[in-house]
Short mmCIF file of C-alpha atoms in Angstrom, two decimals:
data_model
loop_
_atom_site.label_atom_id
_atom_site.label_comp_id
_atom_site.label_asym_id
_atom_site.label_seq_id
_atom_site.Cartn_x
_atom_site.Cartn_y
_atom_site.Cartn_z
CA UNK W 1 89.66 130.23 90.01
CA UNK W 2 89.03 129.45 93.95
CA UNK W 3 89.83 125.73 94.69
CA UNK W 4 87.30 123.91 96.69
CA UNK W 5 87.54 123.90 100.21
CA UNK W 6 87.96 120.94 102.35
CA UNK W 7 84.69 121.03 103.73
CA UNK W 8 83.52 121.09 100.41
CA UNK W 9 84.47 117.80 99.46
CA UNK W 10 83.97 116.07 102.71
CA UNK W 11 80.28 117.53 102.72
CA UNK W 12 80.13 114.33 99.33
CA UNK W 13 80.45 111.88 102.40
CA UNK W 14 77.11 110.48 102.88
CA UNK W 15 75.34 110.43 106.10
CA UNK W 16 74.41 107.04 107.00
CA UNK W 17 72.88 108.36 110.77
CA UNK W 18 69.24 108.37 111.09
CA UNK W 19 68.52 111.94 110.32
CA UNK W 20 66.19 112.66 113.32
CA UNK W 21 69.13 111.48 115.71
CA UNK W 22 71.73 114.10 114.40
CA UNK W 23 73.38 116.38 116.57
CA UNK W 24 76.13 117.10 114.80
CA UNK W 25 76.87 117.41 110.90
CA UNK W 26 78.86 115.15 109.47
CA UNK W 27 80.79 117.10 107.54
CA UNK W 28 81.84 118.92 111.02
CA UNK W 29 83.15 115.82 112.18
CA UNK W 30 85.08 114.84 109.50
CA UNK W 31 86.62 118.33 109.29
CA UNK W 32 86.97 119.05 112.80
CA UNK W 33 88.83 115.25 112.68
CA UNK W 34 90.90 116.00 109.43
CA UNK W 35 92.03 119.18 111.32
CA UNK W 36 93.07 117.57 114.53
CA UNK W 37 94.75 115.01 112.88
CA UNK W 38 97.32 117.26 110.22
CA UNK W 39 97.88 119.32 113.48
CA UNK W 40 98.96 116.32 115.39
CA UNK W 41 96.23 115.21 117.15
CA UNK W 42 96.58 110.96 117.73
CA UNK W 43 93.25 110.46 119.81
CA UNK W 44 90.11 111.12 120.04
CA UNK W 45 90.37 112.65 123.36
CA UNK W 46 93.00 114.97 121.61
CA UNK W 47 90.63 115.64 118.66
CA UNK W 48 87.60 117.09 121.26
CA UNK W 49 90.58 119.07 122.90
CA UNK W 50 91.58 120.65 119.29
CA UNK W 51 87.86 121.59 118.90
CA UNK W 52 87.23 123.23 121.60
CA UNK W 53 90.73 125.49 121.38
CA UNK W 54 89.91 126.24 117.69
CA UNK W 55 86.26 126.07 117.78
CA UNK W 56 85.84 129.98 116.35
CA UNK W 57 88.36 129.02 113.29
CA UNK W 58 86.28 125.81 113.09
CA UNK W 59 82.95 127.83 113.04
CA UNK W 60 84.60 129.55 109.75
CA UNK W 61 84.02 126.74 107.75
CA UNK W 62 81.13 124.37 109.18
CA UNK W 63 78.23 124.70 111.37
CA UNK W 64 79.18 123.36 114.69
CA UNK W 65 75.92 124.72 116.37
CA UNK W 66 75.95 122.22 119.25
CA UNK W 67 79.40 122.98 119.61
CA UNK W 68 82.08 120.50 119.81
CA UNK W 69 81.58 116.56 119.76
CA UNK W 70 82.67 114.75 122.53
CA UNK W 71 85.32 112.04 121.95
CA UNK W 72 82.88 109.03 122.04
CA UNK W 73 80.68 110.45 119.56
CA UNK W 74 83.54 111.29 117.32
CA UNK W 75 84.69 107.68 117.53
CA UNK W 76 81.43 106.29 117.03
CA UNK W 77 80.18 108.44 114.09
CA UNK W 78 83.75 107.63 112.54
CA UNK W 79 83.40 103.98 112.91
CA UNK W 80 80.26 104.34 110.61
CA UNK W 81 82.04 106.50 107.51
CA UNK W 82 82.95 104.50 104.44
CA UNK W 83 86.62 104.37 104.36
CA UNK W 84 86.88 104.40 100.65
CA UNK W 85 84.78 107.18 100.42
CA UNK W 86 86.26 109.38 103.01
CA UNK W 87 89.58 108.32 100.91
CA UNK W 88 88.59 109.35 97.95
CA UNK W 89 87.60 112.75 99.54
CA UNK W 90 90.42 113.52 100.96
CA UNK W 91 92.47 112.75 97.35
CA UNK W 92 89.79 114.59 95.47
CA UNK W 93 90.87 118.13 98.03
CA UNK W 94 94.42 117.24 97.87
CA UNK W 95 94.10 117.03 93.92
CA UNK W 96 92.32 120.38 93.83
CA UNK W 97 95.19 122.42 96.05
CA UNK W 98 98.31 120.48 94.82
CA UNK W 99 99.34 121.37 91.41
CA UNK W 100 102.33 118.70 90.25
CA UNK W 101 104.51 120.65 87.41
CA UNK W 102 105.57 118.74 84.79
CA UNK W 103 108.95 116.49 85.69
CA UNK W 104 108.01 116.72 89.03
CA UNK W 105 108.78 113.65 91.21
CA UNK W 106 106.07 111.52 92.71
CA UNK W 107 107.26 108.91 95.17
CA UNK W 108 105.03 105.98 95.90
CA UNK W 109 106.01 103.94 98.81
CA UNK W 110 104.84 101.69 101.11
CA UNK W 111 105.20 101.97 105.39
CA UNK W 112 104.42 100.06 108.15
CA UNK W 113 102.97 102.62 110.87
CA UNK W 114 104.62 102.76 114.66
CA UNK W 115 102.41 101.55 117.20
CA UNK W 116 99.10 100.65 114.89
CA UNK W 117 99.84 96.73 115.74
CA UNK W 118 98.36 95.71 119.21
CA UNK W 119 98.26 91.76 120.22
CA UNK W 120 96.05 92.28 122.89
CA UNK W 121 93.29 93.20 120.54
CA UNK W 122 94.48 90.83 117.83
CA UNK W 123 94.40 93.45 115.32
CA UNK W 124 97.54 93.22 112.93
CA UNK W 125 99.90 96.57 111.92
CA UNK W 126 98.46 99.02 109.40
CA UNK W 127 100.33 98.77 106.33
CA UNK W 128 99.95 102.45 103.64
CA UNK W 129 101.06 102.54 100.23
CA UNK W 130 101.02 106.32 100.11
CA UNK W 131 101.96 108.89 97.04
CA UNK W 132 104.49 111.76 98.32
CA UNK W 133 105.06 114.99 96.13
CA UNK W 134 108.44 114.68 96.73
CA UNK W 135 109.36 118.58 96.14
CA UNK W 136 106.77 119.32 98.50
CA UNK W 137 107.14 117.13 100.73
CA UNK W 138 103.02 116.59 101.08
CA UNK W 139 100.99 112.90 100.87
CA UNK W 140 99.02 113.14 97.58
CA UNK W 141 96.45 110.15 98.49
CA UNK W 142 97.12 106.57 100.54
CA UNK W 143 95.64 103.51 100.51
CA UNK W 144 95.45 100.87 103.23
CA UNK W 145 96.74 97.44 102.49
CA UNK W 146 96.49 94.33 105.38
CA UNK W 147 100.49 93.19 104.85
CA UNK W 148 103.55 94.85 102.99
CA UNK W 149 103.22 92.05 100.39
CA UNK W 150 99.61 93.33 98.97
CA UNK W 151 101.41 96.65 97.68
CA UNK W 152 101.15 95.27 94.11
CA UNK W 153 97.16 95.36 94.24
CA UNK W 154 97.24 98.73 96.31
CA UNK W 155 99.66 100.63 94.12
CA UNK W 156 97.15 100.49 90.91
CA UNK W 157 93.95 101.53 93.70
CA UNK W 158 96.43 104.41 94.44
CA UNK W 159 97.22 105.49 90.77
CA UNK W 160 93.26 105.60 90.28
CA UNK W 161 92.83 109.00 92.51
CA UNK W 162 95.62 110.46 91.71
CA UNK W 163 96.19 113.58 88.96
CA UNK W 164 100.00 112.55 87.29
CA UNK W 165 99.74 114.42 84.50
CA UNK W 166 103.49 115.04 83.37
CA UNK W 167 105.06 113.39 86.96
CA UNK W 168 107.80 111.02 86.77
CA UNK W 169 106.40 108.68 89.38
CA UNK W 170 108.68 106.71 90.99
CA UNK W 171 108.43 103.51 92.71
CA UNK W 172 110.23 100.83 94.62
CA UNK W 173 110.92 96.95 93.08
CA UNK W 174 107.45 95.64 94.67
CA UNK W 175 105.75 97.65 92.19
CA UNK W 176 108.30 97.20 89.27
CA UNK W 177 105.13 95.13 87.35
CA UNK W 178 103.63 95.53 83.38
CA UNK W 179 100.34 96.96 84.19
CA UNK W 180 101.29 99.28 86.72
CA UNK W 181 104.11 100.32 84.23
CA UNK W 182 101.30 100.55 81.57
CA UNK W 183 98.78 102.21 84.07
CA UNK W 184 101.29 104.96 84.79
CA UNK W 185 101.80 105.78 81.21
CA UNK W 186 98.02 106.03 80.78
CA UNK W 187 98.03 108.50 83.63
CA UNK W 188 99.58 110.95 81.20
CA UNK W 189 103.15 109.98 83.36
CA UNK W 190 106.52 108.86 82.79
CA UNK W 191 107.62 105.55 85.38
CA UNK W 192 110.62 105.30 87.49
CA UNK W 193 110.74 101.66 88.44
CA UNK W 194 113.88 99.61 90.55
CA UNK W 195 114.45 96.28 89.26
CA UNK W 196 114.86 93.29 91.77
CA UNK W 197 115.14 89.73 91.32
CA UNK W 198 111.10 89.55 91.39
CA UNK W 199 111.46 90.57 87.64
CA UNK W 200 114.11 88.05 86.79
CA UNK W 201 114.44 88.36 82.56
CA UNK W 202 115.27 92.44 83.59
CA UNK W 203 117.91 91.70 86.06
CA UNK W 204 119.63 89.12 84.08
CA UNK W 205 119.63 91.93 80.99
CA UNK W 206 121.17 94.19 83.01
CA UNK W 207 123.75 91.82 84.09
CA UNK W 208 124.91 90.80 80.85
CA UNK W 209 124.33 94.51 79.54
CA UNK W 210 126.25 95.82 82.54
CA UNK W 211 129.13 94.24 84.04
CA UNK W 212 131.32 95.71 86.70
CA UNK W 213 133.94 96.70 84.43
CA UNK W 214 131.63 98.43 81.62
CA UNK W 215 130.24 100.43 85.00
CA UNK W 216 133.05 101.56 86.80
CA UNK W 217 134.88 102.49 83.05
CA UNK W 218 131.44 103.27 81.21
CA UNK W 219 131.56 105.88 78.24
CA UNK W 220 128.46 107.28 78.24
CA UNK W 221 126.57 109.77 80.32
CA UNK W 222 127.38 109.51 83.81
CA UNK W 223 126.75 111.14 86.91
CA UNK W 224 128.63 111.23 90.45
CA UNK W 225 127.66 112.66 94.00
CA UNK W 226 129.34 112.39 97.20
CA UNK W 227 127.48 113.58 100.49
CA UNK W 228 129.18 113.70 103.80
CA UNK W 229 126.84 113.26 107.09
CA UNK W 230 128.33 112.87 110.59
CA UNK W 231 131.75 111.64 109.64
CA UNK W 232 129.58 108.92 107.00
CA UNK W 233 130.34 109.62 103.33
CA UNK W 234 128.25 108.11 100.31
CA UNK W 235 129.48 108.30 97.02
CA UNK W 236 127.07 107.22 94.03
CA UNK W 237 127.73 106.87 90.24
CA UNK W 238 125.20 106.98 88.01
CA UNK W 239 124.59 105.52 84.91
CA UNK W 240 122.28 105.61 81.89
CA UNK W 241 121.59 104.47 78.41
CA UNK W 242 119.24 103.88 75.75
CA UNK W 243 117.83 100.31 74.91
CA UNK W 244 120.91 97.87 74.31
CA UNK W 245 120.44 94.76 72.35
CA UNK W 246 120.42 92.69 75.92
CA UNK W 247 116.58 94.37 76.34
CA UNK W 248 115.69 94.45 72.93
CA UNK W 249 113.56 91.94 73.29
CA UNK W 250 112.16 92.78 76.99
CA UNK W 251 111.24 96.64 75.44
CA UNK W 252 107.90 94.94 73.84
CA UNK W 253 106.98 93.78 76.94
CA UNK W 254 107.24 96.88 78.73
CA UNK W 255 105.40 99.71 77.52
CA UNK W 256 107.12 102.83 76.37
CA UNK W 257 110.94 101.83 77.82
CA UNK W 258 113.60 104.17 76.96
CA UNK W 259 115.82 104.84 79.42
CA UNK W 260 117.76 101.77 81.78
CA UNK W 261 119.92 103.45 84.82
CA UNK W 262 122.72 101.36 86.69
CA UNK W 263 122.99 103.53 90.66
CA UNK W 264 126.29 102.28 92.44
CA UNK W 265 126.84 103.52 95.65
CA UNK W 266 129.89 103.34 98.07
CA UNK W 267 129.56 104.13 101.95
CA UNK W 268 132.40 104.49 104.24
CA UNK W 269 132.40 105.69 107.87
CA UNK W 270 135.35 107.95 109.25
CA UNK W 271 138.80 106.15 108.48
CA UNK W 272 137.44 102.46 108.05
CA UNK W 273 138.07 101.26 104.44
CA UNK W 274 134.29 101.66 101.96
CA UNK W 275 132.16 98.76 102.19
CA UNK W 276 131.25 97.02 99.38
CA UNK W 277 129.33 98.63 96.60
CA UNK W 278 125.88 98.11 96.34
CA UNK W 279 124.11 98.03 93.10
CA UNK W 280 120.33 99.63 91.76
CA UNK W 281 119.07 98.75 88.32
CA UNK W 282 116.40 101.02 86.84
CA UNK W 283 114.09 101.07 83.76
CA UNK W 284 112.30 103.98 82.37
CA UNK W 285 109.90 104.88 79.99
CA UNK W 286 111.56 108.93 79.91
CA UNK W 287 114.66 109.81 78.58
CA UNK W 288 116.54 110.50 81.65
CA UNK W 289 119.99 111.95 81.73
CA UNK W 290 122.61 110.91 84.44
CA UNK W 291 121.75 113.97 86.34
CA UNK W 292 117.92 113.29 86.08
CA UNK W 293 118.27 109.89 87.62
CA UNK W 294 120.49 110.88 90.75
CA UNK W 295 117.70 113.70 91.27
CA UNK W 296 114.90 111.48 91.15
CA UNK W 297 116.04 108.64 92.45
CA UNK W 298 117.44 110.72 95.76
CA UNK W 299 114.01 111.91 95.87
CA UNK W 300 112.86 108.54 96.31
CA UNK W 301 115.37 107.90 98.76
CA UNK W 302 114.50 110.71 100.93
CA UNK W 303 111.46 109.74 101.02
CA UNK W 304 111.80 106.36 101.59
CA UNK W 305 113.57 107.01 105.11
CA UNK W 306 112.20 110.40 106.18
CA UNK W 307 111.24 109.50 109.80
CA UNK W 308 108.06 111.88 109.35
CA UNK W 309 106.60 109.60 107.06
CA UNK W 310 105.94 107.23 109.93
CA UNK W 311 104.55 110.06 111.85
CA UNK W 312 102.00 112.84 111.20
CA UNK W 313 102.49 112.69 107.75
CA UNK W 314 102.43 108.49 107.37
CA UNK W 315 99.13 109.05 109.51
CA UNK W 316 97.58 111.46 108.07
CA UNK W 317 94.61 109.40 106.58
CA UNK W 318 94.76 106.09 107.52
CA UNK W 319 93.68 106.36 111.27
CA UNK W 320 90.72 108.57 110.31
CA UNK W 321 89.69 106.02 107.76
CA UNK W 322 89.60 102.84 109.86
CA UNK W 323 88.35 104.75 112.65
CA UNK W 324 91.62 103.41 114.57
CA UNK W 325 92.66 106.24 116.26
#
């Protein structure tokens, strides 16, 4: 079966332009803009530039019979598009060409982007919660929030577009919340969740479940990797077990908990003696082995500090959107 194009779903977009005012289809600009931007574009001025150098390949897929749209008009017509909508789009196409295979890894975490905060026009940084395949390494859908702390209502907006079907999705402590624990599982998904002190009745179980001596001599399945990067090397055990009587009473609260995953890492640089260890508590609603944590929770990692994501990739949506390019 084909999979809809692009121009496809951004042809859903509704026009709100006075129709005998048109010059240009709006489904050209948005995928003449969508193009520019995954290639790298980061202006409008850029954006004309890519249309005119790929106007033939653009001519493929849309009309583009008065040619190419100069910058202003591309910056005005944007300004008009309903963010949400132009989201949703985008999501809907990604959905359609991005099959996620069972187990697979979906990383959900939230960036400031370089250079979107400017004083001088009083308008504050752009803050994404965006949804990374992780074995992929593509954006599955983003949302806009207005400050890092408004993750927790962006993460279920996120979740809404999104196709999880069989994913482990992982996320970060600011998410580590009941209903987005519960809205995962109704995704058809397993969670992934790191436990902080914002959930304080998790972290104390895990405390009293897991000392530093039933770590470092723990029985059970365990799991160790040791990377070596420019004379730095990083050691991490990992940990996990089923429900212990210390979260007995926590597992009715949240849905489908199976698995809870102690991560403690050592880092050391060149001859200088390891720094102290740092800990990562984890619940989980699959049954993860040792192995299946490090892998996912790596993923995560990677993701997490992948300098692209605050590029072209971080970007990808959001300054099409807002029209803040």
């Amino acid at each position: 079966m084909l999979t809809p194009s692009l121009m496809h779903h951004l042809s859903i977009v509704p026009d709100f332009r006075q129709a005998w005012k048109v010059q240009h289809q709006l489904s050209d600009i948005l995928f003449l803009t969508v193009c520019a931007v995954i290639c790298g574009a980061e202006g409008w001025d850029e954006i004309e530039d890519f249309g005119h150098a790929k106007l033939d390949f653009l001519r493929q897929y849309g009309d583009f019979e008065a040619g190419v749209p100069s910058h202003d008009t591309l910056a005005r017509v944007m300004a008009l598009v309903n963010a949400d909508q132009l989201q949703t789009a985008f999501a809907e196409w990604m959905k359609a060409c991005h099959d996620v295979t069972a187990g697979a890894v979906v990383a959900i975490d939230g960036k400031t982007l370089r250079g979107s905060y400017c004083r001088g026009k009083g308008k504050g940084a752009i803050h994404m919660v965006s949804a990374f395949s992780a074995a992929n390494g593509v954006v599955l859908g983003q949302v806009k929030t207005g400050e890092k702390s408004n993750e927790i209502t962006a993460i279920p907006e996120l979740l809404k577009l999104l196709n999880l079907q069989g994913c482990l999705v992982t996320i970060d402590a600011m998410g580590c919340q009941k209903k987005i624990a519960t809205q995962v599982l109704q995704k058809g998904a397993d969670y992934l969740l790191s436990v902080k002190e914002n959930q304080p009745a998790l972290a104390d179980a895990f405390e009293a479940a897991f000392p530093m001596s039933k770590v470092v001599n723990f029985e059970g399945d365990a799991y160790v990797t040791d990377e070596k990067n420019r004379g730095r090397q990083e050691t991490r055990y990992h940990i996990v077990s089923d429900i212990t009587e210390d979260f007995q009473h926590l597992s009715y609260e949240w849905p489908g908990l199976k698995t809870v995953g102690v991560v403690m890492s050592f880092r050391q640089e060149g001859d200088e003696a390891p720094e102290s260890p740092m800990i990562r508590y984890y619940i989980s609603s699959a049954e993860l082995s040792a192995m299946k944590l490090a892998e996912a929770a790596r993923q995560h990692w990677f993701v997490e500090n992948d300098p692209l994501q605050d590029g072209i990739q971080g970007d990808t949506l959001s300054p099409i959107a807002d029209g803040s390019l």
